[in-house]
CSV table of C-alpha atoms in Angstrom, one decimal:
chain,number,residue,atom,x,y,z
A,495,UNK,CA,82.8,122.0,4.5
A,496,UNK,CA,85.6,122.4,7.0
A,497,UNK,CA,84.8,119.1,8.8
A,498,UNK,CA,84.4,117.3,5.5
A,499,UNK,CA,87.8,118.6,4.2
A,500,UNK,CA,89.5,117.7,7.5
A,501,UNK,CA,88.0,114.2,7.4
A,502,UNK,CA,89.2,113.8,3.8
A,503,UNK,CA,92.7,114.9,4.6
A,504,UNK,CA,92.9,112.6,7.6
A,505,UNK,CA,91.5,109.7,5.5
A,506,UNK,CA,94.1,110.2,2.7
A,507,UNK,CA,96.8,110.5,5.3
A,508,UNK,CA,95.9,107.2,6.8
A,509,UNK,CA,95.9,105.5,3.4
A,510,UNK,CA,99.5,106.5,2.8
A,511,UNK,CA,101.4,107.2,-0.5
A,512,UNK,CA,101.3,103.6,-1.8
A,513,UNK,CA,97.5,103.4,-1.4
A,514,UNK,CA,97.0,106.8,-3.1
A,515,UNK,CA,99.2,105.7,-6.0
A,516,UNK,CA,97.1,102.5,-6.4
A,517,UNK,CA,93.9,104.5,-6.3
A,518,UNK,CA,95.3,106.8,-9.1
A,519,UNK,CA,96.4,103.8,-11.3
A,520,UNK,CA,93.2,101.9,-10.9
A,521,UNK,CA,91.1,105.0,-11.8
A,522,UNK,CA,87.7,104.0,-13.0
A,523,UNK,CA,88.2,100.3,-12.1
A,524,UNK,CA,87.1,101.1,-8.5
A,525,UNK,CA,83.8,102.4,-9.8
A,526,UNK,CA,83.3,99.2,-11.9
A,527,UNK,CA,84.3,96.9,-9.1
A,528,UNK,CA,83.3,98.6,-5.8
A,529,UNK,CA,84.5,97.0,-2.6
A,530,UNK,CA,82.7,98.4,0.5
A,531,UNK,CA,82.3,102.2,0.7
A,532,UNK,CA,83.7,104.6,-1.9
A,533,UNK,CA,86.2,107.2,-0.8
A,534,UNK,CA,83.5,109.9,-0.8
A,535,UNK,CA,81.3,107.7,1.4
A,536,UNK,CA,84.1,107.0,3.8
A,537,UNK,CA,84.9,110.7,4.0
A,538,UNK,CA,81.3,111.6,4.7
A,539,UNK,CA,81.0,108.9,7.3
A,540,UNK,CA,84.2,110.1,9.0
A,541,UNK,CA,82.9,113.7,9.0
A,542,UNK,CA,79.5,112.7,10.4
A,543,UNK,CA,81.2,110.8,13.2
A,544,UNK,CA,83.5,113.8,14.0
A,545,UNK,CA,80.6,116.3,14.4
A,546,UNK,CA,79.2,116.3,17.9
A,547,UNK,CA,76.9,118.6,19.7
A,548,UNK,CA,78.0,120.6,22.7
A,549,UNK,CA,76.7,120.3,26.3
A,550,UNK,CA,76.4,123.7,27.7
A,551,UNK,CA,76.2,124.4,31.5
A,552,UNK,CA,74.3,127.7,31.5
A,553,UNK,CA,74.3,129.7,34.7
A,554,UNK,CA,71.0,131.5,35.2
A,555,UNK,CA,72.1,133.7,38.0
A,556,UNK,CA,70.3,134.1,41.4
A,557,UNK,CA,66.7,134.1,40.1
A,558,UNK,CA,65.9,137.4,38.5
A,559,UNK,CA,66.0,137.0,34.7
A,560,UNK,CA,67.3,140.5,34.4
A,561,UNK,CA,70.5,139.4,36.3
A,562,UNK,CA,71.2,136.7,33.6
A,563,UNK,CA,74.1,137.2,31.3
A,564,UNK,CA,73.6,138.3,27.7
A,565,UNK,CA,75.2,135.0,26.5
A,566,UNK,CA,72.9,132.9,28.6
A,567,UNK,CA,69.9,134.8,27.2
A,568,UNK,CA,71.0,134.4,23.6
A,569,UNK,CA,71.6,130.6,24.0
A,570,UNK,CA,68.3,130.1,25.7
A,571,UNK,CA,66.3,131.9,23.0
A,572,UNK,CA,67.9,129.8,20.3
A,573,UNK,CA,67.9,126.5,22.1
A,574,UNK,CA,66.7,123.2,20.6
A,575,UNK,CA,67.3,121.0,23.7
A,576,UNK,CA,67.1,122.2,27.3
A,577,UNK,CA,67.8,120.0,30.3
A,578,UNK,CA,67.2,120.9,34.0
A,579,UNK,CA,67.2,119.3,37.4
A,580,UNK,CA,64.1,119.2,39.6
A,581,UNK,CA,62.6,117.5,42.5
A,582,UNK,CA,60.0,114.9,41.5
A,583,UNK,CA,56.6,116.5,41.2
A,584,UNK,CA,58.0,120.0,41.0
A,585,UNK,CA,58.6,122.3,38.0
A,586,UNK,CA,62.1,123.2,39.3
A,587,UNK,CA,63.5,126.6,40.1
A,588,UNK,CA,65.8,126.6,37.1
A,589,UNK,CA,62.9,126.0,34.7
A,590,UNK,CA,60.8,128.7,36.4
A,591,UNK,CA,63.6,131.3,35.9
A,592,UNK,CA,63.5,130.8,32.1
A,593,UNK,CA,59.7,130.7,31.7
A,594,UNK,CA,58.7,132.6,28.5
A,595,UNK,CA,62.3,132.6,27.2
A,596,UNK,CA,62.5,129.3,25.4
A,597,UNK,CA,61.5,129.0,21.7
A,598,UNK,CA,58.6,127.0,20.4
A,599,UNK,CA,59.4,123.4,19.8
A,600,UNK,CA,62.3,123.2,22.2
A,601,UNK,CA,62.8,119.7,23.6
A,602,UNK,CA,62.8,119.7,27.4
A,603,UNK,CA,64.6,117.1,29.4
A,604,UNK,CA,63.6,117.0,33.1
A,605,UNK,CA,66.2,115.3,35.3
A,606,UNK,CA,64.4,114.3,38.5
A,607,UNK,CA,66.4,113.7,41.6
A,608,UNK,CA,65.8,110.2,43.1
A,609,UNK,CA,66.3,111.7,46.6
A,610,UNK,CA,66.8,115.1,48.2
A,611,UNK,CA,66.3,115.3,51.9
A,612,UNK,CA,64.6,112.0,52.5
A,613,UNK,CA,67.8,110.2,53.3
A,614,UNK,CA,70.6,111.7,55.5
A,615,UNK,CA,73.8,112.7,53.6
A,616,UNK,CA,75.8,110.2,55.8
A,617,UNK,CA,73.6,107.2,54.7
A,618,UNK,CA,75.6,105.1,52.0
A,619,UNK,CA,72.4,104.8,50.0
A,620,UNK,CA,72.4,108.6,49.4
A,621,UNK,CA,75.6,108.6,47.4
A,622,UNK,CA,74.7,105.3,45.7
A,623,UNK,CA,71.3,106.7,44.5
A,624,UNK,CA,72.7,110.0,43.3
A,625,UNK,CA,75.7,108.4,41.6
A,626,UNK,CA,73.4,106.1,39.6
A,627,UNK,CA,71.2,109.1,38.8
A,628,UNK,CA,74.0,111.3,37.4
A,629,UNK,CA,75.3,108.3,35.4
A,630,UNK,CA,71.9,107.9,33.8
A,631,UNK,CA,71.7,111.6,33.0
A,632,UNK,CA,75.2,111.5,31.5
A,633,UNK,CA,74.1,108.7,29.2
A,634,UNK,CA,71.1,110.6,28.0
A,635,UNK,CA,73.0,113.8,27.3
A,636,UNK,CA,76.0,112.0,25.7
A,637,UNK,CA,73.6,110.3,23.3
A,638,UNK,CA,72.1,113.6,22.2
A,639,UNK,CA,75.5,115.3,21.8
A,640,UNK,CA,76.8,112.3,19.7
A,641,UNK,CA,73.7,112.7,17.5
A,642,UNK,CA,74.8,116.3,16.8
A,643,UNK,CA,72.5,118.1,19.2
A,644,UNK,CA,73.5,121.0,21.4
A,645,UNK,CA,72.0,120.7,24.9
A,646,UNK,CA,71.6,123.5,27.4
A,647,UNK,CA,71.8,122.3,31.0
A,648,UNK,CA,70.2,125.0,33.2
A,649,UNK,CA,72.0,125.8,36.4
A,650,UNK,CA,70.8,128.1,39.2
A,651,UNK,CA,73.5,130.6,40.1
A,652,UNK,CA,76.8,129.6,38.7
A,653,UNK,CA,77.3,126.1,37.2
A,654,UNK,CA,80.7,125.6,39.0
A,655,UNK,CA,79.5,126.8,42.4
A,656,UNK,CA,78.1,124.0,44.5
A,657,UNK,CA,75.7,122.9,41.7
A,658,UNK,CA,74.5,119.7,40.3
A,659,UNK,CA,75.9,120.4,36.8
A,660,UNK,CA,79.4,119.8,38.1
A,661,UNK,CA,78.6,116.1,38.5
A,662,UNK,CA,77.7,115.9,34.8
A,663,UNK,CA,80.7,118.0,33.7
A,664,UNK,CA,83.1,115.5,35.4
A,665,UNK,CA,81.5,112.6,33.6
A,666,UNK,CA,81.0,114.3,30.2
A,667,UNK,CA,84.1,116.4,29.6
A,668,UNK,CA,86.2,113.5,28.1
A,669,UNK,CA,83.3,112.2,26.0
A,670,UNK,CA,81.7,115.2,24.2
A,671,UNK,CA,82.4,118.9,24.0
A,672,UNK,CA,81.3,120.7,27.2
A,673,UNK,CA,81.2,124.5,27.8
A,674,UNK,CA,80.2,126.6,30.7
A,675,UNK,CA,78.5,130.0,30.9
A,676,UNK,CA,79.3,131.6,34.3
A,677,UNK,CA,76.8,133.6,36.2
A,678,UNK,CA,76.1,135.8,39.3
A,679,UNK,CA,75.9,133.5,42.3
A,680,UNK,CA,73.1,133.4,44.8
A,681,UNK,CA,75.3,134.6,47.6
A,682,UNK,CA,76.2,137.7,45.5
A,683,UNK,CA,72.5,138.6,45.3
A,684,UNK,CA,72.1,137.9,49.0
A,685,UNK,CA,74.8,140.3,50.2
A,686,UNK,CA,73.6,142.9,47.7
A,687,UNK,CA,70.1,142.6,49.3
A,688,UNK,CA,71.6,143.5,52.7
A,689,UNK,CA,72.8,146.8,51.3
A,690,UNK,CA,76.3,146.5,52.8
A,691,UNK,CA,79.7,145.3,51.5
A,692,UNK,CA,80.5,141.7,52.3
A,693,UNK,CA,84.2,142.3,52.6
A,694,UNK,CA,86.5,145.3,53.2
A,695,UNK,CA,90.3,145.6,52.6
A,696,UNK,CA,91.9,142.2,53.3
A,697,UNK,CA,88.9,140.5,54.9
A,698,UNK,CA,88.9,136.7,54.6
A,699,UNK,CA,85.5,135.4,53.3
A,700,UNK,CA,84.4,131.8,54.1
A,701,UNK,CA,81.6,130.1,52.3
A,702,UNK,CA,80.1,127.3,54.6
A,703,UNK,CA,77.6,124.6,54.0
A,704,UNK,CA,75.0,124.2,56.8
A,705,UNK,CA,75.4,120.4,56.4
A,706,UNK,CA,78.9,120.6,58.0
A,707,UNK,CA,79.3,119.3,61.5
A,708,UNK,CA,78.8,121.9,64.2
A,709,UNK,CA,82.4,121.8,65.4
A,710,UNK,CA,83.7,122.5,61.9
A,711,UNK,CA,81.2,125.4,61.5
A,712,UNK,CA,82.3,127.0,64.8
A,713,UNK,CA,86.0,126.7,63.9
A,714,UNK,CA,85.5,128.3,60.4
A,715,UNK,CA,83.2,131.0,61.8
A,716,UNK,CA,85.9,132.0,64.3
A,717,UNK,CA,88.7,132.1,61.7
A,718,UNK,CA,87.0,134.0,58.9
A,719,UNK,CA,86.2,137.8,58.8
A,720,UNK,CA,83.1,137.5,56.6
A,721,UNK,CA,80.7,134.5,56.3
A,722,UNK,CA,78.3,133.1,53.7
A,723,UNK,CA,76.3,130.1,55.0
A,724,UNK,CA,74.3,128.1,52.6
A,725,UNK,CA,72.1,125.0,52.6
A,726,UNK,CA,70.3,126.0,55.7
A,727,UNK,CA,66.8,124.4,55.8
A,728,UNK,CA,66.7,121.8,58.6
A,729,UNK,CA,70.2,122.8,59.6
A,730,UNK,CA,69.1,126.2,61.0
A,731,UNK,CA,69.2,125.3,64.7
A,732,UNK,CA,72.7,123.8,64.4
A,733,UNK,CA,73.8,127.0,62.5
A,734,UNK,CA,72.3,129.2,65.2
A,735,UNK,CA,74.2,127.3,67.9
A,736,UNK,CA,77.4,127.5,65.9
A,737,UNK,CA,77.1,131.3,65.4
A,738,UNK,CA,76.4,131.9,69.1
A,739,UNK,CA,79.4,129.8,70.1
A,740,UNK,CA,81.6,131.7,67.6
A,741,UNK,CA,80.3,135.1,68.8
A,742,UNK,CA,78.9,136.0,65.4
A,743,UNK,CA,75.2,135.5,65.9
A,744,UNK,CA,74.2,139.1,66.5
A,745,UNK,CA,76.0,140.2,63.3
A,746,UNK,CA,74.2,137.6,61.1
A,747,UNK,CA,71.6,138.4,58.4
A,748,UNK,CA,69.1,136.0,56.9
A,749,UNK,CA,68.2,136.4,53.3
A,750,UNK,CA,65.4,134.3,51.8
A,751,UNK,CA,64.7,134.0,48.1
A,752,UNK,CA,67.5,136.5,47.1
A,753,UNK,CA,66.7,138.4,43.9
A,754,UNK,CA,63.2,136.9,43.6
A,755,UNK,CA,59.8,138.6,44.0
A,756,UNK,CA,59.3,137.1,47.5
A,757,UNK,CA,62.8,138.1,48.8
A,758,UNK,CA,63.0,138.9,52.5
A,759,UNK,CA,66.0,140.3,54.5
A,760,UNK,CA,66.2,140.5,58.3
A,761,UNK,CA,68.7,140.0,61.1
A,762,UNK,CA,68.9,136.3,62.1
A,763,UNK,CA,68.4,137.3,65.7
A,764,UNK,CA,65.0,138.9,64.8
A,765,UNK,CA,63.8,135.9,62.7
A,766,UNK,CA,61.4,133.5,64.4
A,767,UNK,CA,62.7,130.2,65.6
A,768,UNK,CA,61.6,128.3,62.5
A,769,UNK,CA,62.9,126.2,59.7
A,770,UNK,CA,63.9,128.4,56.7
A,771,UNK,CA,63.8,127.5,53.0
A,772,UNK,CA,66.7,125.3,52.0
A,773,UNK,CA,68.1,127.9,49.6
A,774,UNK,CA,68.1,130.7,52.2
A,775,UNK,CA,71.5,132.3,52.8
A,776,UNK,CA,73.0,133.7,56.0
A,777,UNK,CA,75.4,136.6,55.7
A,778,UNK,CA,77.9,138.0,58.2
A,779,UNK,CA,79.8,141.0,56.9
A,780,UNK,CA,83.5,141.6,57.2
A,781,UNK,CA,84.6,144.7,59.1
A,782,UNK,CA,88.2,145.0,57.9
A,783,UNK,CA,90.3,147.9,56.6
A,784,UNK,CA,88.2,150.8,55.2
A,785,UNK,CA,89.1,153.9,53.3
């Protein structure tokens, strides 16, 4: 109703006063001698073109469904189309989090990465492959939205915090309606698991990616009071060296699978010299002003 009325108003405005007067004078003549679409058909066509579905970036939180927002839960249980990223041959962590929450008949759109750790980040092929992948995903989601469908894109943690959804958001926001549902981040669940505050008083918190060069890691570790280090995986040895050089190694905690059934928490110095899961998080607490 509202969209139809708006389209009608816009259409009459475009016709102008002279056209409206001619329409009035001609009256029934237009019905006897139709030329193209009638006014009603034009209005309905304009309204249909104006109605687009929304692409939702839905943050799922760190992994425990009970830590999901009420809004995310409501959207998931009423979803008609759900999209999520995953590694080829895997179900995907985001999809596992919402198991049992989606309604019957929901259309699932699995977006499988063409590459994850097979090619180094510094290889030009890495960006080329991922750029083409995100463009293809954008085309698929845009087509659904323009057909009037709402699509929920599942995002582990928060959609705007180092996630894949951001690449879609940048491409889609000027094409179709896009909205974001924020969520608890994985690092929030990780420092909660250590049972100690991450920052005190005016502590400075730095969030570092393990993919950074070792020298950059050392510099940032020395300058910040509290640390969150993500994307560990095969970077664990480099991170250990950087923490030792920065004098922060003994204060570091390793949290694996935060807020999930198989969560583990231990001091990094007590962990075995092994490669940890890629989504593990290292925490170094701040020790600033306290009450």
